[in-house]
Coordinates of C-alpha atoms in Angstrom, one line a residue:
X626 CA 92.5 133.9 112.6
X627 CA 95.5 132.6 110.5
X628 CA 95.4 129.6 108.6
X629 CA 97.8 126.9 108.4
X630 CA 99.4 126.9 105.0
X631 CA 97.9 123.4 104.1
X632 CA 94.4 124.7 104.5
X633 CA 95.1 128.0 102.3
X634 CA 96.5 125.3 99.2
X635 CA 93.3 123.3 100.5
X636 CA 90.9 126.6 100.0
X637 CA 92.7 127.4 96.8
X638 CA 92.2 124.3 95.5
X639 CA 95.8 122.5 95.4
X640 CA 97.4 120.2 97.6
X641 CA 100.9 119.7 98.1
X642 CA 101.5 117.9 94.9
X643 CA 103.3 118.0 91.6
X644 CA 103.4 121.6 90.0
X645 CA 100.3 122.3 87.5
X646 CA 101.2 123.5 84.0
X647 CA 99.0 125.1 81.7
X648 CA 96.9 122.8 79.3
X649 CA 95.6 123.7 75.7
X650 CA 97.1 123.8 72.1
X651 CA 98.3 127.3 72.8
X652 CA 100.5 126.7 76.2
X653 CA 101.9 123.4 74.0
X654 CA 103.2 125.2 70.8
X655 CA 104.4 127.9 73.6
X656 CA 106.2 125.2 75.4
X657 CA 107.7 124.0 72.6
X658 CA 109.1 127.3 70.9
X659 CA 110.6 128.3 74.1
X660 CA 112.2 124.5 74.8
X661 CA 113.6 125.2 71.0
X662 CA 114.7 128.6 71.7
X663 CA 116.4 127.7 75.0
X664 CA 118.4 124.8 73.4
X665 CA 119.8 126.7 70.8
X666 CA 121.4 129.1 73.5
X667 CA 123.0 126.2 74.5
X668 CA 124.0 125.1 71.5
X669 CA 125.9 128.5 71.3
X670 CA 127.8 128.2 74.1
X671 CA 126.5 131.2 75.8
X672 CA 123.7 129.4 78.2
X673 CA 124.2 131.2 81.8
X674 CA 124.2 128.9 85.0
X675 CA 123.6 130.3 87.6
X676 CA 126.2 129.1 90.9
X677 CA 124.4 128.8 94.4
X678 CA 126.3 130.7 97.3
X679 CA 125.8 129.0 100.7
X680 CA 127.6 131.7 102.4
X681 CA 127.9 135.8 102.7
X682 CA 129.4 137.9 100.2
X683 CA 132.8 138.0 100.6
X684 CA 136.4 137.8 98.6
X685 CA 136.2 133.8 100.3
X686 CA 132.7 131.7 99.4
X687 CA 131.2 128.4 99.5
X688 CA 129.0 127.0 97.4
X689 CA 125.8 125.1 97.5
X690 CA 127.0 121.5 97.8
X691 CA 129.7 121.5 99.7
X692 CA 132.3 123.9 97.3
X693 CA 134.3 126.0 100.3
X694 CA 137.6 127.9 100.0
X695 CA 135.8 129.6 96.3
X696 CA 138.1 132.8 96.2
X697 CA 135.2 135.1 94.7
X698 CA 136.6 137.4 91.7
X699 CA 132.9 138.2 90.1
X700 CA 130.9 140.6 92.5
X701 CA 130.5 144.6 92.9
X702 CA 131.5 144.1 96.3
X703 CA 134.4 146.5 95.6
X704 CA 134.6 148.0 99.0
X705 CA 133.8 144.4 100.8
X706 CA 130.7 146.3 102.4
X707 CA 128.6 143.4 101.7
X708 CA 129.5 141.5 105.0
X709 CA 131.5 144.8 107.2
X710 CA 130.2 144.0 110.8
X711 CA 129.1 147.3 111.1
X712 CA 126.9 147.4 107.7
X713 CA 125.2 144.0 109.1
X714 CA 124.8 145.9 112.3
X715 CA 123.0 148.6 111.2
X716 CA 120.7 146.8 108.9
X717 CA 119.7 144.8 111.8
X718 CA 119.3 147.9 114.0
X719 CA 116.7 149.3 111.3
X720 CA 114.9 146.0 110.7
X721 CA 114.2 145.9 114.4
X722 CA 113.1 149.4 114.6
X723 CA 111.7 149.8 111.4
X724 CA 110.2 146.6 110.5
X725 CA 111.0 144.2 107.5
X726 CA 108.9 147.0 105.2
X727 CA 106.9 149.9 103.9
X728 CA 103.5 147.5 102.3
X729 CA 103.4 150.7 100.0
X730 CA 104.8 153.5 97.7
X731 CA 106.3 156.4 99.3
X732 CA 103.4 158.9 98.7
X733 CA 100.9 157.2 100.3
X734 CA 102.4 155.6 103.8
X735 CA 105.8 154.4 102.6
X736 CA 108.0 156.9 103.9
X737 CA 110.0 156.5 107.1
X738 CA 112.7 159.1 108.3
X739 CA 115.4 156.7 107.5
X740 CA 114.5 156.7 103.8
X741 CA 114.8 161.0 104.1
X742 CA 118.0 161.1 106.4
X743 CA 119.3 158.8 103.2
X744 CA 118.9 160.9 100.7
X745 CA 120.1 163.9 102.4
X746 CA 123.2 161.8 103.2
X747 CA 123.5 160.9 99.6
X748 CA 123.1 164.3 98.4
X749 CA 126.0 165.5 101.1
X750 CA 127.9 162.7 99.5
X751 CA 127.5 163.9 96.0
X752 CA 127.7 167.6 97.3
X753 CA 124.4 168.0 95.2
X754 CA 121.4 169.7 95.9
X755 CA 118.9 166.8 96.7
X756 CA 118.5 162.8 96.2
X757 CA 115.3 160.5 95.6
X758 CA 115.8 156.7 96.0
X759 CA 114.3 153.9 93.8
X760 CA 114.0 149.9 94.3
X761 CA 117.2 149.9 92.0
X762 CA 119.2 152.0 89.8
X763 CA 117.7 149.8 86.7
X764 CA 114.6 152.0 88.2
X765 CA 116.2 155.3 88.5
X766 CA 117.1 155.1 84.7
X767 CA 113.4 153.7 83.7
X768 CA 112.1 156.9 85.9
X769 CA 114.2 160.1 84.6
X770 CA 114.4 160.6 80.7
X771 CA 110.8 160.3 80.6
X772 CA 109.6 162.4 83.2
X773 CA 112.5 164.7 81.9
X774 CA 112.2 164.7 78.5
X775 CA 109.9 165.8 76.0
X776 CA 109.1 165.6 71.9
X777 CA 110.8 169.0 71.9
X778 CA 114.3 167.6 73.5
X779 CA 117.0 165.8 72.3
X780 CA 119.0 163.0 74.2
X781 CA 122.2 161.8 73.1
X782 CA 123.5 158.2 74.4
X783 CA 126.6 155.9 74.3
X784 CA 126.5 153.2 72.3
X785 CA 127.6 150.5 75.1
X786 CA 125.9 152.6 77.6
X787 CA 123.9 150.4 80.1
X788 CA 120.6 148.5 79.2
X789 CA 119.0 150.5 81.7
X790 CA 119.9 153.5 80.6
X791 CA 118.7 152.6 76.9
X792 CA 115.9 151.0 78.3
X793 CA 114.9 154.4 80.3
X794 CA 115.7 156.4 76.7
X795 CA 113.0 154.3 74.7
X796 CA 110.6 154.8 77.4
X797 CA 111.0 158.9 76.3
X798 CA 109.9 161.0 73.8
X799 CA 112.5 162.9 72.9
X800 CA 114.6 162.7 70.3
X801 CA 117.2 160.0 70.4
X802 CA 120.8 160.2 68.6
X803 CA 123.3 157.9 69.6
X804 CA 127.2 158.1 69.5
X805 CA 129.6 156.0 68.8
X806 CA 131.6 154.7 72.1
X807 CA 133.8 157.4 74.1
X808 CA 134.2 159.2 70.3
X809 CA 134.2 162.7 70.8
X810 CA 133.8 163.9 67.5
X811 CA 131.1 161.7 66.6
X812 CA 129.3 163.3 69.8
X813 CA 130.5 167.1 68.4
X814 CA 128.9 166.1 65.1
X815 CA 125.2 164.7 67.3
X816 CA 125.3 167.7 69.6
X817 CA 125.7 170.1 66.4
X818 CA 122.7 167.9 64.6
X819 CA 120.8 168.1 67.8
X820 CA 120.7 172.0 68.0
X821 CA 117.4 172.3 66.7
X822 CA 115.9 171.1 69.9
X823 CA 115.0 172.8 73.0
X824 CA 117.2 171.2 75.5
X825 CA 119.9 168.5 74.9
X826 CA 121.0 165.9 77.6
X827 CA 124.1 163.9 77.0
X828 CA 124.0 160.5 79.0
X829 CA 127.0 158.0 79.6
X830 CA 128.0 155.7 82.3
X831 CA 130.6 156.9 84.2
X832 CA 132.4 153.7 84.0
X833 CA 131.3 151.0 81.6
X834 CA 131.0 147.9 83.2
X835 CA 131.7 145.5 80.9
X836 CA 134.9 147.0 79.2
X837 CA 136.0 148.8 82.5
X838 CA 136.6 151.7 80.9
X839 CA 135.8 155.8 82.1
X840 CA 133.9 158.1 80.0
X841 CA 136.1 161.7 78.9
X842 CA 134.2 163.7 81.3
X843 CA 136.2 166.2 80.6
X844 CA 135.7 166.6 76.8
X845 CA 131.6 165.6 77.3
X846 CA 131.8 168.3 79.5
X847 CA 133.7 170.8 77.5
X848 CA 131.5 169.8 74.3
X849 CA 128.1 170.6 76.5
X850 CA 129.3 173.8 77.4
X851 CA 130.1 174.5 74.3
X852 CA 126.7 173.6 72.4
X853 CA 124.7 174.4 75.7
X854 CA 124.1 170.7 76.9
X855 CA 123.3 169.4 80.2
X856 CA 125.2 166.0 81.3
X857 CA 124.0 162.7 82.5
X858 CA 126.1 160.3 84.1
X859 CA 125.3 156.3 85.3
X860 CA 128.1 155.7 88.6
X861 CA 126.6 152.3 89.1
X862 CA 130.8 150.8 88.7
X863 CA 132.5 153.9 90.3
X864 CA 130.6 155.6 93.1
X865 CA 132.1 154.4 96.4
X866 CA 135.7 154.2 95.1
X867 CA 136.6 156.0 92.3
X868 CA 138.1 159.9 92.7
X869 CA 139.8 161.2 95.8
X870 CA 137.3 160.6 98.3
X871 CA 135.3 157.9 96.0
X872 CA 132.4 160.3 94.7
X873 CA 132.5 159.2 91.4
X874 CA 133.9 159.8 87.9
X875 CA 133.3 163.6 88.4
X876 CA 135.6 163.7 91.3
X877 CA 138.0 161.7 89.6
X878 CA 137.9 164.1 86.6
X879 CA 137.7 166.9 88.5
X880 CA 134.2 168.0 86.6
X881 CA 131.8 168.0 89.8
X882 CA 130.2 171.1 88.9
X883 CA 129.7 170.4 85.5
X884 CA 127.5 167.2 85.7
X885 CA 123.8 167.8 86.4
X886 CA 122.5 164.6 87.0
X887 CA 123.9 161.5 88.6
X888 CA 122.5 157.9 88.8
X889 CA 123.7 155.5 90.9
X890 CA 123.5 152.3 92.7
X891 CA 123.2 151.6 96.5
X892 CA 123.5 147.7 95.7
X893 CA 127.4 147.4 94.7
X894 CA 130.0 149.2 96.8
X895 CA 127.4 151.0 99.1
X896 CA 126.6 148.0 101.0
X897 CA 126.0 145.7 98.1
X898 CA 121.8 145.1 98.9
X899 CA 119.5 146.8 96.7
X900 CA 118.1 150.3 95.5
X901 CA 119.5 152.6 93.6
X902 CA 119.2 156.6 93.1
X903 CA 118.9 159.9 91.4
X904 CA 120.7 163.1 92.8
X905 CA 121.0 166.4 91.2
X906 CA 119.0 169.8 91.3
X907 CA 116.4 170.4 93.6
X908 CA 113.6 171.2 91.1
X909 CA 114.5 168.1 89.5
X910 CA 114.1 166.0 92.2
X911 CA 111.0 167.5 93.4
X912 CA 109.8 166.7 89.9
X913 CA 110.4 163.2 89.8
X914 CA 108.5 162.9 92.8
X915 CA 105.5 164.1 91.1
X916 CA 106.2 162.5 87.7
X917 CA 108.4 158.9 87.8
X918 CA 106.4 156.3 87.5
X919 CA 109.1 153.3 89.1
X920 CA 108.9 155.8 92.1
X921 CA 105.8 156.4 91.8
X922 CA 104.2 152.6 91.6
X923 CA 107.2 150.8 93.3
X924 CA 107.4 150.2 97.2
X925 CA 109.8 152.3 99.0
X926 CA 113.0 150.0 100.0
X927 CA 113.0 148.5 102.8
X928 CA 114.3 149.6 106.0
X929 CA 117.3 146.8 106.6
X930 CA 118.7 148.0 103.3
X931 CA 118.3 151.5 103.8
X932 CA 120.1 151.0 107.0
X933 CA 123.0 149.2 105.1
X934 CA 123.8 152.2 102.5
X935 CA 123.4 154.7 105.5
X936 CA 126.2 152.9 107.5
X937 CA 128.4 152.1 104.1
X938 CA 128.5 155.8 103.5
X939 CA 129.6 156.9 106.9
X940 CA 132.4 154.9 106.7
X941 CA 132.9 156.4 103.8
X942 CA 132.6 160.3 104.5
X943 CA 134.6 159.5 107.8
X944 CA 137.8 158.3 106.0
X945 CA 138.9 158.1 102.3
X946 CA 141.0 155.1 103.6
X947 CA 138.7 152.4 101.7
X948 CA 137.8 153.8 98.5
X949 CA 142.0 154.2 98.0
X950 CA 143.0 151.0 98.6
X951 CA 141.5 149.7 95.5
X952 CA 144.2 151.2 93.1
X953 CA 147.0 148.8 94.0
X954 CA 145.3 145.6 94.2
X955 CA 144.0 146.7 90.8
X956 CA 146.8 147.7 89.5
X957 CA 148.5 143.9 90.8
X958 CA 146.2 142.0 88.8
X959 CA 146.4 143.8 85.5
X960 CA 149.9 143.9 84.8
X961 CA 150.7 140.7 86.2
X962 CA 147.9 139.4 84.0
X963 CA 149.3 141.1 81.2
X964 CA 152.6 140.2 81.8
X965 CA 151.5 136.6 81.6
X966 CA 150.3 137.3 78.3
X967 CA 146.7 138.5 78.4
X968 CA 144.9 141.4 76.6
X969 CA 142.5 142.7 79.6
X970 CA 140.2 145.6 78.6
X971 CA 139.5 149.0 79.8
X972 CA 142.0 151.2 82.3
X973 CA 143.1 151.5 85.9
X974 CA 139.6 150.5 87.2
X975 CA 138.5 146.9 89.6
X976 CA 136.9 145.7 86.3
X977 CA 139.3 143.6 84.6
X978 CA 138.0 142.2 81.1
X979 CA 140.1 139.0 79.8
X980 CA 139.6 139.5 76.7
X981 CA 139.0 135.7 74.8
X982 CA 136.6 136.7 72.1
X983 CA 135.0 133.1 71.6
X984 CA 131.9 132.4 73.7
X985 CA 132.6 128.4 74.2
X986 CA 135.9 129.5 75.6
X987 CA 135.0 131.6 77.8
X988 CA 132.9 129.7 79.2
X989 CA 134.4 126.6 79.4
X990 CA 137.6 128.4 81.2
X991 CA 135.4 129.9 83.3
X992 CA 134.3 126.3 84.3
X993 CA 138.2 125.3 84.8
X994 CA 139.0 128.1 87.0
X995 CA 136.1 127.0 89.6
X996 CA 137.6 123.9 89.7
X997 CA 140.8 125.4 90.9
X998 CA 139.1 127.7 93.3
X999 CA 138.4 130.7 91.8
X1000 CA 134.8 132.0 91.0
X1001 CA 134.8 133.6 87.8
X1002 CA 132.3 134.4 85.4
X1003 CA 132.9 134.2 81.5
X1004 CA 130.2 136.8 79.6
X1005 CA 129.3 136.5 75.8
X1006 CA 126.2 137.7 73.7
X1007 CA 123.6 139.0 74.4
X1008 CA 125.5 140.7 77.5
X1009 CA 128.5 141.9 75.4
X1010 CA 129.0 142.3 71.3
X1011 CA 129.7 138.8 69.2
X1012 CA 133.1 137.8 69.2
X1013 CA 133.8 140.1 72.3
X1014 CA 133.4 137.3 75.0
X1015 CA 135.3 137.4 77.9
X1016 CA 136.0 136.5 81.5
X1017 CA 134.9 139.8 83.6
X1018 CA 137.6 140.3 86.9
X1019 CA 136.5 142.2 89.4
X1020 CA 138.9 143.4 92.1
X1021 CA 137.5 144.5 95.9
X1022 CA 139.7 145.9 98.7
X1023 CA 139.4 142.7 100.5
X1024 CA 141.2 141.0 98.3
X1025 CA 144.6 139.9 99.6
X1026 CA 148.2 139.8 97.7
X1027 CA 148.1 136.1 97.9
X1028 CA 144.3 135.7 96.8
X1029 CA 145.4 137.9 93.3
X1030 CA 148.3 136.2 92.9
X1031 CA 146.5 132.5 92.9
X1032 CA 144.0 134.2 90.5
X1033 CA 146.8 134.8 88.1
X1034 CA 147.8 132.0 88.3
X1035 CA 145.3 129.9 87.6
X1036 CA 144.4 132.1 84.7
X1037 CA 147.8 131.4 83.4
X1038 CA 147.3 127.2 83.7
X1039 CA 143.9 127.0 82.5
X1040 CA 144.7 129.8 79.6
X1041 CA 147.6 127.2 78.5
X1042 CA 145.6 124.2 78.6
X1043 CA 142.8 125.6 76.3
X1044 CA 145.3 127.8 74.2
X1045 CA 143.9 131.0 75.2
X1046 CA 147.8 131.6 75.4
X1047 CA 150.9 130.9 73.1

């Protein structure tokens, strides 16, 4: 018989009052450390609010409290899959069929035939061998260097690779070198340094996030050939949209067959939910199935969002039509923003970095440009370097002309009011 939930508080032994902290001498020193801790992040200017949406995903928002007519410039929505009538769709197909979830890990009853048509879909996509999904790509990176890598390998990493890639390499055993950012010869000198071990795995993001610039997949590559490397890539900020047919860096490089392994995300362009995944060779897959533990003791995603990814990469494989019409919208913002007089980082990709360098600034512009409806975000440490704070742009396809050119805009008033420009 199910209880109401008043009599399970009543059974547990609360009511419906106040919340309960912890008492003791312990849980009040804790307290008070973290109250100190948290004030001096604001005292640094780089506390992070977090905005309430009332509304989908979308290039248009309103916020909690009455905010409408927000023009969005901060998600991964690149493709504006988040809210396409026919992503919702099928979600809702496979929540109706499929039920809201698995109540378990894949090897034991949390395996549906949506979850396998997925990543056979994915591995089409990637024209790879097989695929193996996770709760999130944060997951796919915790999973693979360690079930992958042993004390007789060698990995070698990006410096501003992502925290879940770094994350994943200190969960491994292998030995860890780490080279300086996009520098080829620092990454000649590593591989050279890292002969002595049994196999070496170079692993970058295909397009770094934060900067919004792409890894020289063509030189990593060449250089792994050359000292008998195997190559690791993150696509997290390019699958979806970047390369002819928006596979991925690789496509965009033209290196495909030269990249092993690929990571990647099911939660920005591909629908914009959740999960995230690992495709490459079969063995490989087959292996992580066996050995990675955030597959292993993680539920299997649920059906809506596998639903969502399945539909977002039909659209996809049916017509290139949507992963190229990022390029010009792109391509609108950054020269009119650096027309106007801004330095934005990285190259030709939907993540445009205005570079400001002070965190207070940031943020505080950041605040300015929501009051003129647009919904930026301003980033400082720990999420990028000190004294490399910035206002992180993000372009999608459903962005209009008139919704850049208000963006620019506004960037150019509120950049003149606090001096960001002379």
């Amino acid at each position: 018989m199910w209880r109401s939930a008043a009599a399970v508080r009543a059974l547990r032994g609360g009511g419906a009052g106040a919340p309960r902290a912890a008492s003791g001498a312990a849980a009040a020193q804790l307290r008070q450390r973290l109250e100190s801790e948290l004030e001096d992040i604001r005292g640094a200017g780089t506390w992070k609010s977090e905005r309430v949406i009332a509304s989908r995903q979308g290039p248009h928002l309103r916020l909690a409290g009455g905010g409408g007519g927000i023009i969005n410039f901060c998600a991964n929505n690149y493709l504006g899959l988040s809210s396409h009538p026919e992503v919702i769709r099928a979600a809702v197909e496979a929540l109706e069929k499929f039920g809201a979830g698995l109540s378990s890990v894949r090897f034991i009853c949390g395996t549906q035939s949506i979850h396998k048509d997925l990543e056979e879909k994915i591995a089409r996509f990637h024209q790879r061998e097989d695929a193996i999904l996770y709760a999130s790509c944060f997951d796919a990176n915790a999973g693979i260097f360690e079930a992958l890598l042993t004390p007789e390998d060698a990995v070698l990493s990006d410096e501003l690779n992502h925290a879940s890639i770094i994350d994943g390499i200190r969960l491994c055993k292998a030995n860890k070198y780490r080279y300086k950012h996009m520098d080829m010869q620092d990454l000649e000198a590593k591989l050279q340094e890292a002969q002595k071990h049994r196999l070496r795995l170079v692993a970058t993001d295909g397009a770094f996030s934060m900067d919004g610039d792409i890894a020289p997949l063509r030189e990593i590559c060449q250089l792994a050939q050359k000292y008998d490397a195997l190559v690791f890539i993150d696509e997290c900020h390019a699958t979806g949209f970047l390369g002819p047919n928006g596979r991925g860096t690789d496509e965009l490089l033209g290196v495909m067959d030269k990249v092993t392994i690929i990571n990647s995300t099911l939660g920005k362009a591909l629908g914009g939910a959740a999960g995230g995944y690992t495709t490459g060779p079969k063995p490989l897959i087959d292996l992580l199935r066996q050995r990675s533990r955030p597959y292993l003791f993680s539920n299997s995603l649920p059906p809506a969002v596998v639903g969502c990814a399945s539909k977002a990469l039909d659209l996809l494989m049916e017509s290139n039509a949507i992963a190229q019409s990022m390029a010009a919208k792109t391509q609108r913002f950054r020269s009119k923003m650096t027309a106007a007089g801004f330095t934005i980082s990285g190259k030709d990709h939907p993540i445009c970095p205005v570079m400001l360098g002070d965190a207070r600034l940031a943020s505080v512009m950041a605040e300015d440009m929501l009051n003129r409806g647009i919904y930026v975000i301003g980033f400082s440490y720990p999420v990028v370097p000190k004294g490399k704070a910035r206002i992180r742009v993000q372009i999608s396809a459903v962005h209009s002309d008139e919704d850049i050119d208000r963006c620019v805009d506004a960037f150019t008033e509120v950049g003149q009011k606090h001096g960001a420009l002379r």
